[in-house]
mmCIF file of C-alpha atoms in Angstrom:
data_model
loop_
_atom_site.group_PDB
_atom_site.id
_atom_site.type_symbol
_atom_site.label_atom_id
_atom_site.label_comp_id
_atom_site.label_asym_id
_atom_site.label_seq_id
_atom_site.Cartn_x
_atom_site.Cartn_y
_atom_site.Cartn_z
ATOM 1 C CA UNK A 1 -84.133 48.313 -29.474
ATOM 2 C CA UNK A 2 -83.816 47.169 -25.745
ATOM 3 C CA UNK A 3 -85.804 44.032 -26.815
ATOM 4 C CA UNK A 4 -83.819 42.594 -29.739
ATOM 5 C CA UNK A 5 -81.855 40.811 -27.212
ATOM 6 C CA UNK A 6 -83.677 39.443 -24.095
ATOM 7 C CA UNK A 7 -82.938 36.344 -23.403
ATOM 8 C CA UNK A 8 -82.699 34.669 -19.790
ATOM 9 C CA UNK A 9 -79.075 34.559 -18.372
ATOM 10 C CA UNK A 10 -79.752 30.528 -17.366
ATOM 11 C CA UNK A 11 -81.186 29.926 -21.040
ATOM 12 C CA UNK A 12 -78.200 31.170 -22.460
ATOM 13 C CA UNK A 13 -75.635 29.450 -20.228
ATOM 14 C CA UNK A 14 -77.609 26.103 -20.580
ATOM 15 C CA UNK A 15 -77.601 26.187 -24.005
ATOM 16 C CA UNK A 16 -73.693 27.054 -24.462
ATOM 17 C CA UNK A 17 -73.240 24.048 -22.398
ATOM 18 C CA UNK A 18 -75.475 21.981 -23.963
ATOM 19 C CA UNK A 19 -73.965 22.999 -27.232
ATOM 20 C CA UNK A 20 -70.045 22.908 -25.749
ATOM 21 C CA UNK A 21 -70.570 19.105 -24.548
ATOM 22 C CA UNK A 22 -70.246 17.615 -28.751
ATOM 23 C CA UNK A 23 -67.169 19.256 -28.950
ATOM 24 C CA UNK A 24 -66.177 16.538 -26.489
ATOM 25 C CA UNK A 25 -68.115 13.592 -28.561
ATOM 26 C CA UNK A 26 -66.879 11.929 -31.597
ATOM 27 C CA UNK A 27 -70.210 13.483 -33.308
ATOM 28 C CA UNK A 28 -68.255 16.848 -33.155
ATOM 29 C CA UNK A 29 -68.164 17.482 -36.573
ATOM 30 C CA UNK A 30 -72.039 15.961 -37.430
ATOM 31 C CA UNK A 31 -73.025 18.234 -34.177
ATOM 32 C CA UNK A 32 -71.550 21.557 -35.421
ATOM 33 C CA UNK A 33 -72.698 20.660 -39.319
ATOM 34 C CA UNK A 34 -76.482 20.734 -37.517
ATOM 35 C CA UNK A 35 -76.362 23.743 -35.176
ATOM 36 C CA UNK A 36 -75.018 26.025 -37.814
ATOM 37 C CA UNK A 37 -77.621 24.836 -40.437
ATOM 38 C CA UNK A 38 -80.290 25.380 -37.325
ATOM 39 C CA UNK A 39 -79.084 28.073 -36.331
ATOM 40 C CA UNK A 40 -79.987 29.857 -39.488
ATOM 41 C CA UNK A 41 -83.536 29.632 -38.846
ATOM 42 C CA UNK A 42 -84.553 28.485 -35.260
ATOM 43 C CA UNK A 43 -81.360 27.335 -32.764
ATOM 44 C CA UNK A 44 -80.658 30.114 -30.441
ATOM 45 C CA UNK A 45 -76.711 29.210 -30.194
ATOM 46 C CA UNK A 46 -74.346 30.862 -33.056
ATOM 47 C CA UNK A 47 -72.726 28.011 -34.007
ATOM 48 C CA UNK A 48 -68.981 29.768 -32.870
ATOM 49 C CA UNK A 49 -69.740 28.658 -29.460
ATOM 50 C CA UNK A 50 -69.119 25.065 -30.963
ATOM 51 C CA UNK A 51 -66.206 25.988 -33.459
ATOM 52 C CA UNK A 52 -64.237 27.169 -30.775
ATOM 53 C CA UNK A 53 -63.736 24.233 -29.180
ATOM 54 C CA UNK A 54 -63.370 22.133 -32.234
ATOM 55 C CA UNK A 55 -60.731 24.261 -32.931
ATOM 56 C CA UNK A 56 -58.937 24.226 -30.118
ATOM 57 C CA UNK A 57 -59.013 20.190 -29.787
ATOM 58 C CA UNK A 58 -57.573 19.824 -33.415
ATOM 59 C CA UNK A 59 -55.495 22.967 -34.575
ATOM 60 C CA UNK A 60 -54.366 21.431 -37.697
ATOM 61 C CA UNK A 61 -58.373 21.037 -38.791
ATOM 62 C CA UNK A 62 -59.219 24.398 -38.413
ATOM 63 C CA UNK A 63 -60.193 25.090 -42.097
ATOM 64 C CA UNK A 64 -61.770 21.895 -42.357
ATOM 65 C CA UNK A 65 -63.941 22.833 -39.243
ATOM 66 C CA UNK A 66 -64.474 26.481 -40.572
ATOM 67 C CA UNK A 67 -65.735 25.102 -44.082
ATOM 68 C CA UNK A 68 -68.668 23.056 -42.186
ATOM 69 C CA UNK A 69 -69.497 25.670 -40.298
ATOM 70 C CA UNK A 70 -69.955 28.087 -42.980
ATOM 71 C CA UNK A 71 -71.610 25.417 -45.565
ATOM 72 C CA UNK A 72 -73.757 23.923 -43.024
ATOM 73 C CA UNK A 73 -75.137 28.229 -42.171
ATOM 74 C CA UNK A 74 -76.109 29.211 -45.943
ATOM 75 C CA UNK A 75 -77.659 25.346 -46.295
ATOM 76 C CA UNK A 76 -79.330 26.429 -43.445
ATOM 77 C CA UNK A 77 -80.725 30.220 -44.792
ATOM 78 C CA UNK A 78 -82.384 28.169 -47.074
ATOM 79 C CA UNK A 79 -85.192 26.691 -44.868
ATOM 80 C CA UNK A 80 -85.341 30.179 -43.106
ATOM 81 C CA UNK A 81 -86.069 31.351 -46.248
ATOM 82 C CA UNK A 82 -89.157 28.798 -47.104
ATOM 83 C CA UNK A 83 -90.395 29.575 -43.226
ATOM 84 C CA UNK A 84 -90.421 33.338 -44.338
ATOM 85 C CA UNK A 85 -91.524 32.524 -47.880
ATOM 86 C CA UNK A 86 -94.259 29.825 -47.153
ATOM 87 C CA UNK A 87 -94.971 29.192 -43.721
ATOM 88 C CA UNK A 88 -94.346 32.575 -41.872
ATOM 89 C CA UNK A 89 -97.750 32.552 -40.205
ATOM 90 C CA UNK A 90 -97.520 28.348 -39.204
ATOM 91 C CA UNK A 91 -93.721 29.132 -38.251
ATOM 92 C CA UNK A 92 -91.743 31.975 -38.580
ATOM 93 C CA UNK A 93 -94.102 34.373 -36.856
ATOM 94 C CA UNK A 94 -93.630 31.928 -33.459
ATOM 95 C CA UNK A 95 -89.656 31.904 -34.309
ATOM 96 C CA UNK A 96 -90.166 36.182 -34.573
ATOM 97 C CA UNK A 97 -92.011 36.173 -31.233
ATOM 98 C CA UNK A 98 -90.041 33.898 -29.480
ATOM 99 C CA UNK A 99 -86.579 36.113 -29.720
ATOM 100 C CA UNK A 100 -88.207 39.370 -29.944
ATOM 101 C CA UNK A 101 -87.408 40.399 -33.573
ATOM 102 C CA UNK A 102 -89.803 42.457 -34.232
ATOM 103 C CA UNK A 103 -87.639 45.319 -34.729
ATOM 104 C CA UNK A 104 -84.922 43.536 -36.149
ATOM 105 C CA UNK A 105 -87.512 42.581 -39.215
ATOM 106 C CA UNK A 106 -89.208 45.984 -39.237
ATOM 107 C CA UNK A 107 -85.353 47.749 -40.130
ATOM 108 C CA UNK A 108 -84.422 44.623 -42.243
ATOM 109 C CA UNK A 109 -87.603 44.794 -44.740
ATOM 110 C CA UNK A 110 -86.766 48.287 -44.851
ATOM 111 C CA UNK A 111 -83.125 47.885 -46.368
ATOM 112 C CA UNK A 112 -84.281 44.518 -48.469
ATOM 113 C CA UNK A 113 -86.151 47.169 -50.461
ATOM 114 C CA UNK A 114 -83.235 49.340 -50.988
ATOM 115 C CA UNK A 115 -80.044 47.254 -50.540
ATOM 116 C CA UNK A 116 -80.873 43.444 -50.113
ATOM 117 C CA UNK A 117 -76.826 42.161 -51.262
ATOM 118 C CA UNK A 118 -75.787 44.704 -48.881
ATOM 119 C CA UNK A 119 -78.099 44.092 -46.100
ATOM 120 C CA UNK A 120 -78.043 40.429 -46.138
ATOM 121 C CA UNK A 121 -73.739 40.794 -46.198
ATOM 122 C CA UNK A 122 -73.877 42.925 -43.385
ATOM 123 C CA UNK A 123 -76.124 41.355 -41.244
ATOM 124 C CA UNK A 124 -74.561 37.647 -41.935
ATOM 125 C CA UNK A 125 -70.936 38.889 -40.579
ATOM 126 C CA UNK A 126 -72.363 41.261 -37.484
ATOM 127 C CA UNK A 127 -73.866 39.597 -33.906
ATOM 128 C CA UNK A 128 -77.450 40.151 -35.825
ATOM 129 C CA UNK A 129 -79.246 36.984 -35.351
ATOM 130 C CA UNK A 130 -79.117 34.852 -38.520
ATOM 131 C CA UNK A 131 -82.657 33.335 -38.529
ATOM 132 C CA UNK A 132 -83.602 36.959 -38.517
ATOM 133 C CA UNK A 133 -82.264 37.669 -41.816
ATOM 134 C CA UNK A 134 -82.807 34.521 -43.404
ATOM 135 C CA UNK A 135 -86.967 34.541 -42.509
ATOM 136 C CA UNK A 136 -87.363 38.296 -43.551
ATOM 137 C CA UNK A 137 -85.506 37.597 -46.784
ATOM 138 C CA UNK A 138 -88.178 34.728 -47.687
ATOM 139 C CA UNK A 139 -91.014 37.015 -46.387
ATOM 140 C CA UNK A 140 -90.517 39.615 -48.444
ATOM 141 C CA UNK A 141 -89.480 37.920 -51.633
ATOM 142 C CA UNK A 142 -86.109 39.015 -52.166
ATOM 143 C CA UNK A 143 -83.367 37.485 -54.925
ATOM 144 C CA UNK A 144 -82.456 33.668 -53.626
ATOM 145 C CA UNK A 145 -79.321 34.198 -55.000
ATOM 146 C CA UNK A 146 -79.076 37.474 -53.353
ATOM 147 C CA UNK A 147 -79.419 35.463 -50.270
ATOM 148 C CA UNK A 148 -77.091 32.893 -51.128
ATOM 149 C CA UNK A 149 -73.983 34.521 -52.187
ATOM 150 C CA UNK A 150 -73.961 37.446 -49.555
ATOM 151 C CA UNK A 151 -74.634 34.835 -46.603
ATOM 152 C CA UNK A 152 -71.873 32.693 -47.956
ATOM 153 C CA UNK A 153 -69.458 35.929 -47.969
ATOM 154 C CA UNK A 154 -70.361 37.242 -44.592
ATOM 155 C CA UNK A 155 -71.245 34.066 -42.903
ATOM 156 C CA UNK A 156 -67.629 32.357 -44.244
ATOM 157 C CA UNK A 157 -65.583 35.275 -43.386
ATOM 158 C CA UNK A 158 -67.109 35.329 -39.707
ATOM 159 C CA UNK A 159 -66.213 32.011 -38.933
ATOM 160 C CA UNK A 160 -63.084 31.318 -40.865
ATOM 161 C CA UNK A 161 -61.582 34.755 -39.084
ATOM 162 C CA UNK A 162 -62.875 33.234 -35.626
ATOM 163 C CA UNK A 163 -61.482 30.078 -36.929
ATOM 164 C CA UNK A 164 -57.597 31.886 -37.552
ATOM 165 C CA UNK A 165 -58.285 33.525 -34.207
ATOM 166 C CA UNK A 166 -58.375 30.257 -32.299
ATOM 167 C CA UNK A 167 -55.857 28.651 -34.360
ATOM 168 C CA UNK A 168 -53.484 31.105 -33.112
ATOM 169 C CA UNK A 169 -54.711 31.744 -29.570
ATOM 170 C CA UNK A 170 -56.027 28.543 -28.760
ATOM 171 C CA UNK A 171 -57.304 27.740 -25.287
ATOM 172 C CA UNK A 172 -56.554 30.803 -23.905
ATOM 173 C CA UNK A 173 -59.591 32.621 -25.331
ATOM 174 C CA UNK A 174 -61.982 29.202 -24.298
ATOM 175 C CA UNK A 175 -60.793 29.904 -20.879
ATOM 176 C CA UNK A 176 -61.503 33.817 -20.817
ATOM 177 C CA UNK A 177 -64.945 32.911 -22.303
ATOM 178 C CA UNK A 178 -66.059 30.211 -19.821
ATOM 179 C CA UNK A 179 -64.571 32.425 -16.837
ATOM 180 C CA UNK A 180 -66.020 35.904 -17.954
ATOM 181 C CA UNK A 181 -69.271 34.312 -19.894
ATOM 182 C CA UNK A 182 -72.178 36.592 -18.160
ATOM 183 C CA UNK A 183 -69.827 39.404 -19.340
ATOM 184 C CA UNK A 184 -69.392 38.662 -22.526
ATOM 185 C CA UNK A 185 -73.307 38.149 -23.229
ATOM 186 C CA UNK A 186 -73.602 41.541 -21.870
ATOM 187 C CA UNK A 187 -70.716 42.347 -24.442
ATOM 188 C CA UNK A 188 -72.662 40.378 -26.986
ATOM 189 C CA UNK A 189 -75.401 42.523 -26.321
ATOM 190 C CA UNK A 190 -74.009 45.992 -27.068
ATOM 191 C CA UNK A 191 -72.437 44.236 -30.385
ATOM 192 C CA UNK A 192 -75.561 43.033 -31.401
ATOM 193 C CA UNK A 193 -77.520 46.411 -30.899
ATOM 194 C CA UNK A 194 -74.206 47.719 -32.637
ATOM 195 C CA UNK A 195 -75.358 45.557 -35.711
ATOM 196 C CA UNK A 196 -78.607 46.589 -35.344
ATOM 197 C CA UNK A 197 -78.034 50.505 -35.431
ATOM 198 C CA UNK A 198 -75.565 49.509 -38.543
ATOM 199 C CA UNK A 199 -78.092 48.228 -40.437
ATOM 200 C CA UNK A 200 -80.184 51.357 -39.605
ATOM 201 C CA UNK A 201 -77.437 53.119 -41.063
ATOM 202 C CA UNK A 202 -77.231 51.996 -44.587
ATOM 203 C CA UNK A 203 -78.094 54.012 -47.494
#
C-alpha cells in the first residue's frame, strides 16, 4: 500500500506549477479541457489543481468551468480504456510502472469482477488515481457503458462540489494550498490510501 503513492516532492510541486501557470493564460479553458482528458490516462496532475484557479479568476463561470472539467475526464477514460484494452503491454504497463499501481490494479480487477458500476463510481469521486481505473477497466473487458456513466457521476460530482467550494470560498483556499502545499500532498496521501482501503472494502 505504501507504494500507491510515491512520487518525488519536486515532481509534484513542478508540475502544480506548471499546471497553475494556464490559469493565468487566455488558453485557460483549452488548457484545463486537455489536462482533465490526460489526466484520465497518463498526466500526473488531477485536473482540480487547474479548476481552482479558474474558478477563482471568474466566479460567475464556475459551472461553465466545472462542465469542461468533467466532460473533458470521461472523454478522457476513453483512451485509458483502449491503452488497457489494446495496447496495455506497448503502453499502459509503462503508465502502471511509472506511478506504482500495481496494487491499485490488483484490488481494482478484483471488484470489476464483482461490482464494476460500483467500483468505477467509487474510485472516479475518491483521490484514487483516474488513469488507474480507466486502464484496468479496458484490461479486463468490463461494460463501456459501465465505464461511461459511473465516471461521468463520480467524476462530475467531484469537480462540480470543488467547483461550489471555490465559488463560495474563493481565494482563500488557493492561498492555504500554495502556503501549506507539502502538507497537503502528505494529506493527499492518507486520502488516497483512504480510497484505496475503500475500494478493498466493497462487497
Amino acid at each position: 500500500m505504501k507504494k500507491i503513492f510515491t512520487y518525488p516532492m519536486a515532481f509534484i510541486r513542478k508540475c502544480y506549477d506548471w499546471t497553475i501557470n494556464w490559469s493565468k493564460t487566455k488558453y485557460a479553458g483549452l488548457a484545463l479541457f486537455f489536462i482533465s482528458f490526460a489526466e484520465s490516462s497518463f498526466f500526473p496532475v488531477p485536473p482540480d489543481v487547474l479548476l481552482i484557479p479558474m474558478v477563482i479568476a471568474e466566479r460567475e463561470k464556475w459551472f461553465r468551468t466545472a462542465l469542461i472539467c468533467s466532460v473533458a475526464s470521461v472523454l478522457g477514460s476513453l483512451l485509458g480504456y483502449f491503452i488497457g484494452y489494446q495496447l496495455f503491454e506497448l503502453i499502459g504497463q509503462k503508465i502502471v510502472d511509472f506511478y506504482n499501481l500495481q496494487e491499485v490494479m490488483s484490488v481494482l480487477s478484483q471488484k470489476y469482477s464483482e461490482h464494476a458500476f460500483i467500483t468505477v463510481f467509487t474510485a472516479a469521486f475518491t483521490p484514487i488515481p483516474y488513469k488507474a481505473i480507466t486502464i484496468t477497466a479496458g484490461l479486463f473487458k468490463i461494460s463501456l457503458l459501465s465505464l461511461i456513466v459511473a465516471s461521468a457521476i463520480g467524476r462530475s460530482a467531484r469537480f462540480f462540489i470543488v467547483a461550489v467550494l471555490i465559488r463560495i470560498f474563493g481565494e482563500k483556499i488557493q492561498y492555504f494550498i500554495e502556503k501549506y502545499f507539502n502538507l497537503l500532498t502528505v494529506v493527499f496521501t492518507v486520502l488516497l490510501i483512504g480510497g484505496f482501503v475503500c475500494l478493498k472494502l466493497l462487497s
